Amino acid sequence: MDHAADAHRTDLMTITRFVLNEQSKYPESRGDFTILLNHIVLGCKFVCSAVNKAGLAKLIGLAGETNVQGEEQKKLDVLSNEVFVKALVSSGRTCILVSEEDEEATFVDPSKRGRYCVVFDPLDGSSNIDCGVSIGTIFGIYMMKDNREPTLDDVLQPGKQMLAAGYCMYGSSCTLVLSTGEGVNGFTLDPSLGEFILTHPDIKIPKKGKIYSVNEGNAKNWDGPTAKYVEKCKFPKDGSSSKSLRYIGSMVADVHRTLLYGGIFLYPADKKSPSGKLRVLYEVFPMSFLMEQAGGQAFTGKQRALDLVPTKIHERSPIFLGSFDDVEDIKALYAAEGKKE
């Protein structure tokens, strides 16, 4: 047994240690936020384990069927939702939860209530489960506006008011990317320890990228600026080399690649979805928050994404996010279109 190697392994920056270190910078902190994040991390570990077994569960006839006890086995997205709702409520630090899976917001029982509102998509890209493509959980955290009865207004805040945002990607490894408003850090789950270890400290997105990511199947319904931008990616007129297209169709995986390698991710409005397809609170806002914290930009076609003020919990919006210069290019095309009108 290599004792020296084992001793070295204990000197790792785990996510718990990282969050506690951050907390120590604020002497007035009561640790509520740290407790809440720990519960989110626990939910991510649970879902990661369930996702890894999804193929096997299907193989032995578990998913969506009835087991020996007569209990119906739950589909993974429903299970993930229950896991996160229970983890967040039991933290005793939340007051309102908004999930992609639930039509209405969940108001936490007063006996378990805290000061935070959490918006989340428990399993984004769940249609990709059966083919083994990366999927993930996306979350954002707001503080209640004041100490009264919580109302929907507490979650219908612009994204720039978020305290923290992140996602956990269940792929070849389980990766949790988090920002508490002081840069972006990436952690990878070490299965032998059951701990998330800091593997990507202070992520910065390249200023310009060589990749664009969009569903080109929707091209016939695009507006002018989006069509022009994609055309420019493929056939640049300034002598530069064309960009590569990479599109997985799972937002967490596409945004994760964009964050690490640079480039742009587009989900524009089109004739079929005039308001765009991605949801503002738990897809657009958290990813835009992370992009800005990493030095990139996020734009809706009209304004900075984080300035958007949502009016409904499941509201949708177009989104263009990624490297600073690449988003500048699409902004310029929308500005030019605006002048024509």
mmCIF file of C-alpha atoms in Angstrom:
data_model
loop_
_atom_site.group_PDB
_atom_site.id
_atom_site.type_symbol
_atom_site.label_atom_id
_atom_site.label_comp_id
_atom_site.label_asym_id
_atom_site.label_seq_id
_atom_site.Cartn_x
_atom_site.Cartn_y
_atom_site.Cartn_z
ATOM 1 C CA MET A 1 0.000 0.000 0.000
ATOM 2 C CA ASP A 2 1.425 3.349 -1.019
ATOM 3 C CA HIS A 3 0.973 5.473 2.136
ATOM 4 C CA ALA A 4 2.733 8.499 0.604
ATOM 5 C CA ALA A 5 0.304 8.527 -2.334
ATOM 6 C CA ASP A 6 -2.675 8.144 0.009
ATOM 7 C CA ALA A 7 -1.449 11.012 2.172
ATOM 8 C CA HIS A 8 -1.137 13.162 -0.951
ATOM 9 C CA ARG A 9 -4.714 12.322 -1.925
ATOM 10 C CA THR A 10 -6.032 13.840 1.287
ATOM 11 C CA ASP A 11 -4.537 17.219 0.398
ATOM 12 C CA LEU A 12 -7.132 17.787 -2.339
ATOM 13 C CA MET A 13 -9.314 20.842 -2.757
ATOM 14 C CA THR A 14 -12.770 19.314 -2.440
ATOM 15 C CA ILE A 15 -15.858 21.351 -3.257
ATOM 16 C CA THR A 16 -16.799 21.423 0.458
ATOM 17 C CA ARG A 17 -13.387 22.766 1.399
ATOM 18 C CA PHE A 18 -13.528 25.272 -1.464
ATOM 19 C CA VAL A 19 -16.952 26.620 -0.438
ATOM 20 C CA LEU A 20 -15.892 26.831 3.244
ATOM 21 C CA ASN A 21 -12.776 28.781 2.192
ATOM 22 C CA GLU A 22 -14.994 31.187 0.232
ATOM 23 C CA GLN A 23 -17.304 31.508 3.260
ATOM 24 C CA SER A 24 -14.389 32.442 5.533
ATOM 25 C CA LYS A 25 -13.891 35.612 3.446
ATOM 26 C CA TYR A 26 -17.202 36.885 4.848
ATOM 27 C CA PRO A 27 -16.966 37.004 8.651
ATOM 28 C CA GLU A 28 -20.680 37.847 8.954
ATOM 29 C CA SER A 29 -21.639 34.653 7.083
ATOM 30 C CA ARG A 30 -23.779 32.156 9.016
ATOM 31 C CA GLY A 31 -22.972 29.232 6.734
ATOM 32 C CA ASP A 32 -26.501 28.973 5.261
ATOM 33 C CA PHE A 33 -25.272 29.314 1.700
ATOM 34 C CA THR A 34 -22.601 26.651 2.287
ATOM 35 C CA ILE A 35 -25.229 24.248 3.662
ATOM 36 C CA LEU A 36 -27.472 24.900 0.631
ATOM 37 C CA LEU A 37 -24.620 24.238 -1.816
ATOM 38 C CA ASN A 38 -23.756 21.016 0.024
ATOM 39 C CA HIS A 39 -27.328 19.795 -0.480
ATOM 40 C CA ILE A 40 -27.164 20.648 -4.207
ATOM 41 C CA VAL A 41 -23.869 18.714 -4.445
ATOM 42 C CA LEU A 42 -25.484 15.718 -2.714
ATOM 43 C CA GLY A 43 -28.367 15.831 -5.237
ATOM 44 C CA CYS A 44 -25.836 15.865 -8.099
ATOM 45 C CA LYS A 45 -24.019 12.802 -6.696
ATOM 46 C CA PHE A 46 -27.293 10.917 -6.373
ATOM 47 C CA VAL A 47 -28.411 11.740 -9.930
ATOM 48 C CA CYS A 48 -24.948 10.892 -11.287
ATOM 49 C CA SER A 49 -25.224 7.440 -9.747
ATOM 50 C CA ALA A 50 -28.758 6.971 -11.150
ATOM 51 C CA VAL A 51 -27.699 8.116 -14.644
ATOM 52 C CA ASN A 52 -24.789 5.664 -14.649
ATOM 53 C CA LYS A 53 -27.188 2.822 -13.935
ATOM 54 C CA ALA A 54 -29.881 3.950 -16.404
ATOM 55 C CA GLY A 55 -28.839 1.588 -19.200
ATOM 56 C CA LEU A 56 -28.627 -1.380 -16.842
ATOM 57 C CA ALA A 57 -31.973 -0.571 -15.233
ATOM 58 C CA LYS A 58 -33.557 -0.715 -18.666
ATOM 59 C CA LEU A 59 -31.735 -3.935 -19.513
ATOM 60 C CA ILE A 60 -33.152 -5.687 -16.463
ATOM 61 C CA GLY A 61 -36.616 -4.244 -16.991
ATOM 62 C CA LEU A 62 -36.736 -1.602 -14.293
ATOM 63 C CA ALA A 63 -37.289 1.765 -15.947
ATOM 64 C CA GLY A 64 -40.952 2.698 -16.222
ATOM 65 C CA GLU A 65 -42.199 -0.691 -15.028
ATOM 66 C CA THR A 66 -43.413 -2.108 -11.732
ATOM 67 C CA ASN A 67 -40.969 -3.786 -9.379
ATOM 68 C CA VAL A 68 -41.511 -6.695 -6.998
ATOM 69 C CA GLN A 69 -42.900 -4.482 -4.241
ATOM 70 C CA GLY A 70 -45.517 -3.179 -6.668
ATOM 71 C CA GLU A 71 -43.823 0.242 -6.801
ATOM 72 C CA GLU A 72 -43.522 1.745 -10.229
ATOM 73 C CA GLN A 73 -39.938 2.498 -11.209
ATOM 74 C CA LYS A 74 -39.638 6.157 -12.003
ATOM 75 C CA LYS A 75 -38.251 7.617 -15.180
ATOM 76 C CA LEU A 76 -34.909 9.289 -14.636
ATOM 77 C CA ASP A 77 -36.076 12.883 -15.135
ATOM 78 C CA VAL A 78 -38.941 12.443 -12.638
ATOM 79 C CA LEU A 79 -36.578 10.749 -10.173
ATOM 80 C CA SER A 80 -33.991 13.551 -10.555
ATOM 81 C CA ASN A 81 -36.646 16.142 -9.876
ATOM 82 C CA GLU A 82 -37.752 14.423 -6.666
ATOM 83 C CA VAL A 83 -34.141 14.051 -5.545
ATOM 84 C CA PHE A 84 -33.449 17.783 -5.936
ATOM 85 C CA VAL A 85 -36.731 18.932 -4.420
ATOM 86 C CA LYS A 86 -36.140 16.735 -1.355
ATOM 87 C CA ALA A 87 -32.459 17.725 -1.054
ATOM 88 C CA LEU A 88 -33.297 21.440 -1.288
ATOM 89 C CA VAL A 89 -36.268 21.363 1.092
ATOM 90 C CA SER A 90 -34.377 19.271 3.675
ATOM 91 C CA SER A 91 -31.518 21.810 3.690
ATOM 92 C CA GLY A 92 -33.871 24.129 5.609
ATOM 93 C CA ARG A 93 -32.397 27.057 3.658
ATOM 94 C CA THR A 94 -34.852 27.459 0.756
ATOM 95 C CA CYS A 95 -38.226 29.195 0.438
ATOM 96 C CA ILE A 96 -39.185 28.800 -3.240
ATOM 97 C CA LEU A 97 -38.152 26.164 -5.782
ATOM 98 C CA VAL A 98 -38.794 26.421 -9.514
ATOM 99 C CA SER A 99 -38.185 23.224 -11.490
ATOM 100 C CA GLU A 100 -38.494 22.554 -15.203
ATOM 101 C CA GLU A 101 -40.473 19.425 -14.298
ATOM 102 C CA ASP A 102 -43.133 21.194 -12.192
ATOM 103 C CA GLU A 103 -45.731 23.504 -13.672
ATOM 104 C CA GLU A 104 -46.087 25.515 -10.456
ATOM 105 C CA ALA A 105 -43.383 26.834 -8.139
ATOM 106 C CA THR A 106 -42.906 24.916 -4.865
ATOM 107 C CA PHE A 107 -43.306 27.048 -1.721
ATOM 108 C CA VAL A 108 -41.422 25.429 1.132
ATOM 109 C CA ASP A 109 -43.294 24.745 4.375
ATOM 110 C CA PRO A 110 -42.667 27.615 6.883
ATOM 111 C CA SER A 111 -41.078 25.192 9.386
ATOM 112 C CA LYS A 112 -38.300 24.362 6.868
ATOM 113 C CA ARG A 113 -38.031 27.757 5.245
ATOM 114 C CA GLY A 114 -34.831 29.707 4.591
ATOM 115 C CA ARG A 115 -33.801 32.801 2.629
ATOM 116 C CA TYR A 116 -32.871 31.307 -0.740
ATOM 117 C CA CYS A 117 -34.826 30.653 -3.942
ATOM 118 C CA VAL A 118 -33.476 27.933 -6.229
ATOM 119 C CA VAL A 119 -34.353 27.554 -9.915
ATOM 120 C CA PHE A 120 -33.249 24.348 -11.630
ATOM 121 C CA ASP A 121 -33.590 21.929 -14.512
ATOM 122 C CA PRO A 122 -33.067 18.563 -12.782
ATOM 123 C CA LEU A 123 -32.094 16.659 -15.942
ATOM 124 C CA ASP A 124 -31.465 18.749 -19.029
ATOM 125 C CA GLY A 125 -31.177 16.789 -22.284
ATOM 126 C CA SER A 126 -32.962 13.761 -20.820
ATOM 127 C CA SER A 127 -34.080 12.682 -24.326
ATOM 128 C CA ASN A 128 -30.395 11.753 -24.834
ATOM 129 C CA ILE A 129 -30.285 9.237 -21.949
ATOM 130 C CA ASP A 130 -30.771 6.157 -24.090
ATOM 131 C CA CYS A 131 -27.882 6.925 -26.439
ATOM 132 C CA GLY A 132 -25.328 7.707 -23.745
ATOM 133 C CA VAL A 133 -24.838 11.374 -24.611
ATOM 134 C CA SER A 134 -23.863 13.752 -21.781
ATOM 135 C CA ILE A 135 -26.783 15.232 -19.868
ATOM 136 C CA GLY A 136 -26.837 17.466 -16.813
ATOM 137 C CA THR A 137 -28.468 19.470 -14.040
ATOM 138 C CA ILE A 138 -28.571 23.288 -14.237
ATOM 139 C CA PHE A 139 -29.258 25.521 -11.219
ATOM 140 C CA GLY A 140 -29.353 29.144 -10.114
ATOM 141 C CA ILE A 141 -29.723 30.664 -6.637
ATOM 142 C CA TYR A 142 -31.431 33.928 -5.665
ATOM 143 C CA MET A 143 -31.826 35.556 -2.265
ATOM 144 C CA MET A 144 -35.338 36.477 -1.108
ATOM 145 C CA LYS A 145 -35.984 40.198 -1.617
ATOM 146 C CA ASP A 146 -36.892 40.804 2.049
ATOM 147 C CA ASN A 147 -38.029 38.925 5.143
ATOM 148 C CA ARG A 148 -41.739 38.671 4.419
ATOM 149 C CA GLU A 149 -43.891 35.882 3.014
ATOM 150 C CA PRO A 150 -42.188 34.578 -0.147
ATOM 151 C CA THR A 151 -43.979 35.340 -3.435
ATOM 152 C CA LEU A 152 -43.270 34.548 -7.094
ATOM 153 C CA ASP A 153 -41.640 37.988 -7.390
ATOM 154 C CA ASP A 154 -38.735 36.579 -5.403
ATOM 155 C CA VAL A 155 -37.817 34.304 -8.325
ATOM 156 C CA LEU A 156 -38.941 36.594 -11.157
ATOM 157 C CA GLN A 157 -35.765 38.651 -10.810
ATOM 158 C CA PRO A 158 -33.288 39.484 -13.587
ATOM 159 C CA GLY A 159 -30.371 37.068 -13.895
ATOM 160 C CA LYS A 160 -27.872 39.707 -12.765
ATOM 161 C CA GLN A 161 -29.404 39.388 -9.250
ATOM 162 C CA MET A 162 -28.384 35.716 -8.980
ATOM 163 C CA LEU A 163 -25.987 34.911 -6.151
ATOM 164 C CA ALA A 164 -24.683 31.723 -7.719
ATOM 165 C CA ALA A 165 -25.232 29.445 -10.681
ATOM 166 C CA GLY A 166 -23.839 26.199 -11.973
ATOM 167 C CA TYR A 167 -24.395 22.911 -13.719
ATOM 168 C CA CYS A 168 -23.404 19.327 -13.176
ATOM 169 C CA MET A 169 -22.649 17.295 -16.288
ATOM 170 C CA TYR A 170 -23.057 13.525 -16.249
ATOM 171 C CA GLY A 171 -20.780 12.325 -19.047
ATOM 172 C CA SER A 172 -17.504 10.445 -19.366
ATOM 173 C CA SER A 173 -16.847 11.937 -15.937
ATOM 174 C CA CYS A 174 -19.165 13.788 -13.577
ATOM 175 C CA THR A 175 -18.218 17.488 -13.650
ATOM 176 C CA LEU A 176 -19.702 20.285 -11.540
ATOM 177 C CA VAL A 177 -19.088 23.864 -12.720
ATOM 178 C CA LEU A 178 -19.926 26.579 -10.204
ATOM 179 C CA SER A 179 -19.770 30.348 -9.848
ATOM 180 C CA THR A 180 -20.633 32.287 -6.708
ATOM 181 C CA GLY A 181 -19.990 35.598 -8.479
ATOM 182 C CA GLU A 182 -16.198 35.490 -8.127
ATOM 183 C CA GLY A 183 -15.118 33.622 -11.263
ATOM 184 C CA VAL A 184 -15.911 30.078 -12.400
ATOM 185 C CA ASN A 185 -14.474 26.829 -11.020
ATOM 186 C CA GLY A 186 -14.855 23.244 -12.231
ATOM 187 C CA PHE A 187 -14.877 20.154 -10.006
ATOM 188 C CA THR A 188 -14.736 16.497 -11.055
ATOM 189 C CA LEU A 189 -16.250 13.649 -9.035
ATOM 190 C CA ASP A 190 -13.660 11.152 -7.830
ATOM 191 C CA PRO A 191 -15.809 8.002 -7.565
ATOM 192 C CA SER A 192 -13.326 6.271 -5.227
ATOM 193 C CA LEU A 193 -13.698 9.102 -2.687
ATOM 194 C CA GLY A 194 -17.249 10.186 -3.501
ATOM 195 C CA GLU A 195 -15.915 13.758 -3.510
ATOM 196 C CA PHE A 196 -15.873 16.546 -6.090
ATOM 197 C CA ILE A 197 -12.237 17.683 -6.535
ATOM 198 C CA LEU A 198 -11.193 21.057 -7.961
ATOM 199 C CA THR A 199 -9.793 20.191 -11.413
ATOM 200 C CA HIS A 200 -10.513 23.396 -13.384
ATOM 201 C CA PRO A 201 -9.663 26.406 -11.201
ATOM 202 C CA ASP A 202 -10.684 29.878 -12.422
ATOM 203 C CA ILE A 203 -12.046 28.937 -15.860
ATOM 204 C CA LYS A 204 -11.661 31.700 -18.449
ATOM 205 C CA ILE A 205 -13.279 31.364 -21.871
ATOM 206 C CA PRO A 206 -10.984 32.232 -24.821
ATOM 207 C CA LYS A 207 -11.722 35.731 -26.215
ATOM 208 C CA LYS A 208 -12.500 34.247 -29.631
ATOM 209 C CA GLY A 209 -13.263 30.668 -30.593
ATOM 210 C CA LYS A 210 -13.158 28.395 -33.625
ATOM 211 C CA ILE A 211 -16.434 26.565 -32.975
ATOM 212 C CA TYR A 212 -20.078 27.476 -33.481
ATOM 213 C CA SER A 213 -22.874 25.378 -32.019
ATOM 214 C CA VAL A 214 -26.436 25.548 -33.361
ATOM 215 C CA ASN A 215 -29.191 23.266 -34.608
ATOM 216 C CA GLU A 216 -28.880 23.866 -38.359
ATOM 217 C CA GLY A 217 -32.011 21.813 -38.934
ATOM 218 C CA ASN A 218 -33.953 24.975 -38.029
ATOM 219 C CA ALA A 219 -32.125 27.131 -40.624
ATOM 220 C CA LYS A 220 -35.142 27.677 -42.868
ATOM 221 C CA ASN A 221 -36.977 29.393 -39.983
ATOM 222 C CA TRP A 222 -34.119 31.671 -38.807
ATOM 223 C CA ASP A 223 -34.175 35.458 -38.840
ATOM 224 C CA GLY A 224 -31.728 37.502 -40.957
ATOM 225 C CA PRO A 225 -28.931 38.136 -38.401
ATOM 226 C CA THR A 226 -28.705 34.462 -37.326
ATOM 227 C CA ALA A 227 -28.634 33.258 -40.947
ATOM 228 C CA LYS A 228 -25.959 35.853 -41.818
ATOM 229 C CA TYR A 229 -23.855 34.942 -38.793
ATOM 230 C CA VAL A 230 -23.878 31.186 -39.553
ATOM 231 C CA GLU A 231 -23.096 31.927 -43.206
ATOM 232 C CA LYS A 232 -20.114 34.011 -42.003
ATOM 233 C CA CYS A 233 -18.943 31.113 -39.795
ATOM 234 C CA LYS A 234 -18.927 28.796 -42.811
ATOM 235 C CA PHE A 235 -17.775 31.206 -45.536
ATOM 236 C CA PRO A 236 -15.770 34.024 -43.898
ATOM 237 C CA LYS A 237 -15.183 36.954 -46.250
ATOM 238 C CA ASP A 238 -12.120 38.300 -44.414
ATOM 239 C CA GLY A 239 -9.780 35.475 -45.429
ATOM 240 C CA SER A 240 -9.907 33.796 -42.000
ATOM 241 C CA SER A 241 -10.543 30.052 -41.732
ATOM 242 C CA SER A 242 -14.114 28.868 -41.299
ATOM 243 C CA LYS A 243 -15.414 27.787 -37.888
ATOM 244 C CA SER A 244 -16.145 24.146 -37.048
ATOM 245 C CA LEU A 245 -19.722 23.113 -36.243
ATOM 246 C CA ARG A 246 -20.247 21.093 -33.067
ATOM 247 C CA TYR A 247 -23.800 20.464 -31.837
ATOM 248 C CA ILE A 248 -24.665 17.789 -29.290
ATOM 249 C CA GLY A 249 -28.241 18.882 -28.592
ATOM 250 C CA SER A 250 -27.750 18.726 -24.830
ATOM 251 C CA MET A 251 -27.369 22.280 -23.534
ATOM 252 C CA VAL A 252 -25.072 21.371 -20.627
ATOM 253 C CA ALA A 253 -22.633 19.514 -22.910
ATOM 254 C CA ASP A 254 -22.672 22.197 -25.624
ATOM 255 C CA VAL A 255 -22.168 25.036 -23.127
ATOM 256 C CA HIS A 256 -19.446 23.096 -21.256
ATOM 257 C CA ARG A 257 -17.447 22.654 -24.452
ATOM 258 C CA THR A 258 -17.992 26.326 -25.360
ATOM 259 C CA LEU A 259 -16.784 27.416 -21.911
ATOM 260 C CA LEU A 260 -13.580 25.362 -22.114
ATOM 261 C CA TYR A 261 -12.677 25.704 -25.807
ATOM 262 C CA GLY A 262 -14.308 29.020 -26.727
ATOM 263 C CA GLY A 263 -16.710 29.765 -29.579
ATOM 264 C CA ILE A 264 -20.426 30.474 -29.561
ATOM 265 C CA PHE A 265 -23.609 28.590 -28.677
ATOM 266 C CA LEU A 266 -26.772 29.802 -30.404
ATOM 267 C CA TYR A 267 -30.415 28.947 -29.801
ATOM 268 C CA PRO A 268 -32.157 31.737 -31.709
ATOM 269 C CA ALA A 269 -35.832 32.563 -31.990
ATOM 270 C CA ASP A 270 -37.313 31.370 -35.284
ATOM 271 C CA LYS A 271 -40.671 31.192 -37.061
ATOM 272 C CA LYS A 272 -41.518 27.968 -35.233
ATOM 273 C CA SER A 273 -40.483 29.276 -31.772
ATOM 274 C CA PRO A 274 -40.786 33.081 -31.959
ATOM 275 C CA SER A 275 -39.773 33.451 -28.282
ATOM 276 C CA GLY A 276 -36.897 31.000 -28.550
ATOM 277 C CA LYS A 277 -36.939 27.551 -27.003
ATOM 278 C CA LEU A 278 -34.735 27.659 -23.894
ATOM 279 C CA ARG A 279 -36.245 28.663 -20.558
ATOM 280 C CA VAL A 280 -35.065 31.913 -19.011
ATOM 281 C CA LEU A 281 -34.895 31.097 -15.298
ATOM 282 C CA TYR A 282 -33.163 27.737 -15.209
ATOM 283 C CA GLU A 283 -31.360 27.493 -18.564
ATOM 284 C CA VAL A 284 -30.605 30.942 -20.008
ATOM 285 C CA PHE A 285 -29.810 32.772 -16.734
ATOM 286 C CA PRO A 286 -27.465 30.239 -15.056
ATOM 287 C CA MET A 287 -25.490 29.630 -18.277
ATOM 288 C CA SER A 288 -25.310 33.370 -19.033
ATOM 289 C CA PHE A 289 -24.135 34.029 -15.454
ATOM 290 C CA LEU A 290 -21.339 31.462 -15.855
ATOM 291 C CA MET A 291 -20.318 32.820 -19.281
ATOM 292 C CA GLU A 292 -20.030 36.388 -18.007
ATOM 293 C CA GLN A 293 -18.110 35.244 -14.921
ATOM 294 C CA ALA A 294 -15.668 33.434 -17.250
ATOM 295 C CA GLY A 295 -15.137 36.569 -19.355
ATOM 296 C CA GLY A 296 -17.628 35.798 -22.124
ATOM 297 C CA GLN A 297 -20.969 37.360 -23.060
ATOM 298 C CA ALA A 298 -24.629 36.348 -23.341
ATOM 299 C CA PHE A 299 -27.132 38.160 -25.583
ATOM 300 C CA THR A 300 -30.812 37.573 -26.400
ATOM 301 C CA GLY A 301 -30.881 39.268 -29.812
ATOM 302 C CA LYS A 302 -32.190 42.426 -28.118
ATOM 303 C CA GLN A 303 -30.260 42.894 -24.861
ATOM 304 C CA ARG A 304 -27.784 41.460 -22.386
ATOM 305 C CA ALA A 305 -29.348 38.175 -21.260
ATOM 306 C CA LEU A 306 -28.874 38.843 -17.516
ATOM 307 C CA ASP A 307 -30.830 42.147 -17.770
ATOM 308 C CA LEU A 308 -33.975 40.320 -18.885
ATOM 309 C CA VAL A 309 -36.839 40.567 -16.365
ATOM 310 C CA PRO A 310 -38.970 37.395 -16.540
ATOM 311 C CA THR A 311 -42.739 37.644 -16.049
ATOM 312 C CA LYS A 312 -43.510 33.883 -15.936
ATOM 313 C CA ILE A 313 -41.519 31.073 -14.317
ATOM 314 C CA HIS A 314 -41.321 28.997 -17.525
ATOM 315 C CA GLU A 315 -40.738 31.932 -19.881
ATOM 316 C CA ARG A 316 -38.517 31.311 -22.923
ATOM 317 C CA SER A 317 -35.903 33.438 -24.650
ATOM 318 C CA PRO A 318 -33.502 33.266 -27.602
ATOM 319 C CA ILE A 319 -29.858 33.071 -26.496
ATOM 320 C CA PHE A 320 -26.404 33.631 -28.007
ATOM 321 C CA LEU A 321 -23.575 32.964 -25.553
ATOM 322 C CA GLY A 322 -19.858 32.301 -25.615
ATOM 323 C CA SER A 323 -16.564 34.028 -26.385
ATOM 324 C CA PHE A 324 -16.628 37.828 -26.048
ATOM 325 C CA ASP A 325 -15.622 38.612 -29.651
ATOM 326 C CA ASP A 326 -17.934 36.013 -31.202
ATOM 327 C CA VAL A 327 -20.962 37.397 -29.338
ATOM 328 C CA GLU A 328 -19.874 40.934 -30.377
ATOM 329 C CA ASP A 329 -20.171 39.787 -34.019
ATOM 330 C CA ILE A 330 -23.774 38.632 -33.609
ATOM 331 C CA LYS A 331 -24.638 41.799 -31.657
ATOM 332 C CA ALA A 332 -23.321 43.892 -34.563
ATOM 333 C CA LEU A 333 -25.552 41.972 -37.029
ATOM 334 C CA TYR A 334 -28.646 42.566 -34.856
ATOM 335 C CA ALA A 335 -27.745 46.253 -34.474
ATOM 336 C CA ALA A 336 -27.447 46.581 -38.281
ATOM 337 C CA GLU A 337 -30.819 44.855 -38.729
ATOM 338 C CA GLY A 338 -32.365 47.246 -36.178
ATOM 339 C CA LYS A 339 -31.128 50.278 -38.137
ATOM 340 C CA LYS A 340 -32.757 49.004 -41.327
ATOM 341 C CA GLU A 341 -36.194 48.766 -39.731
#
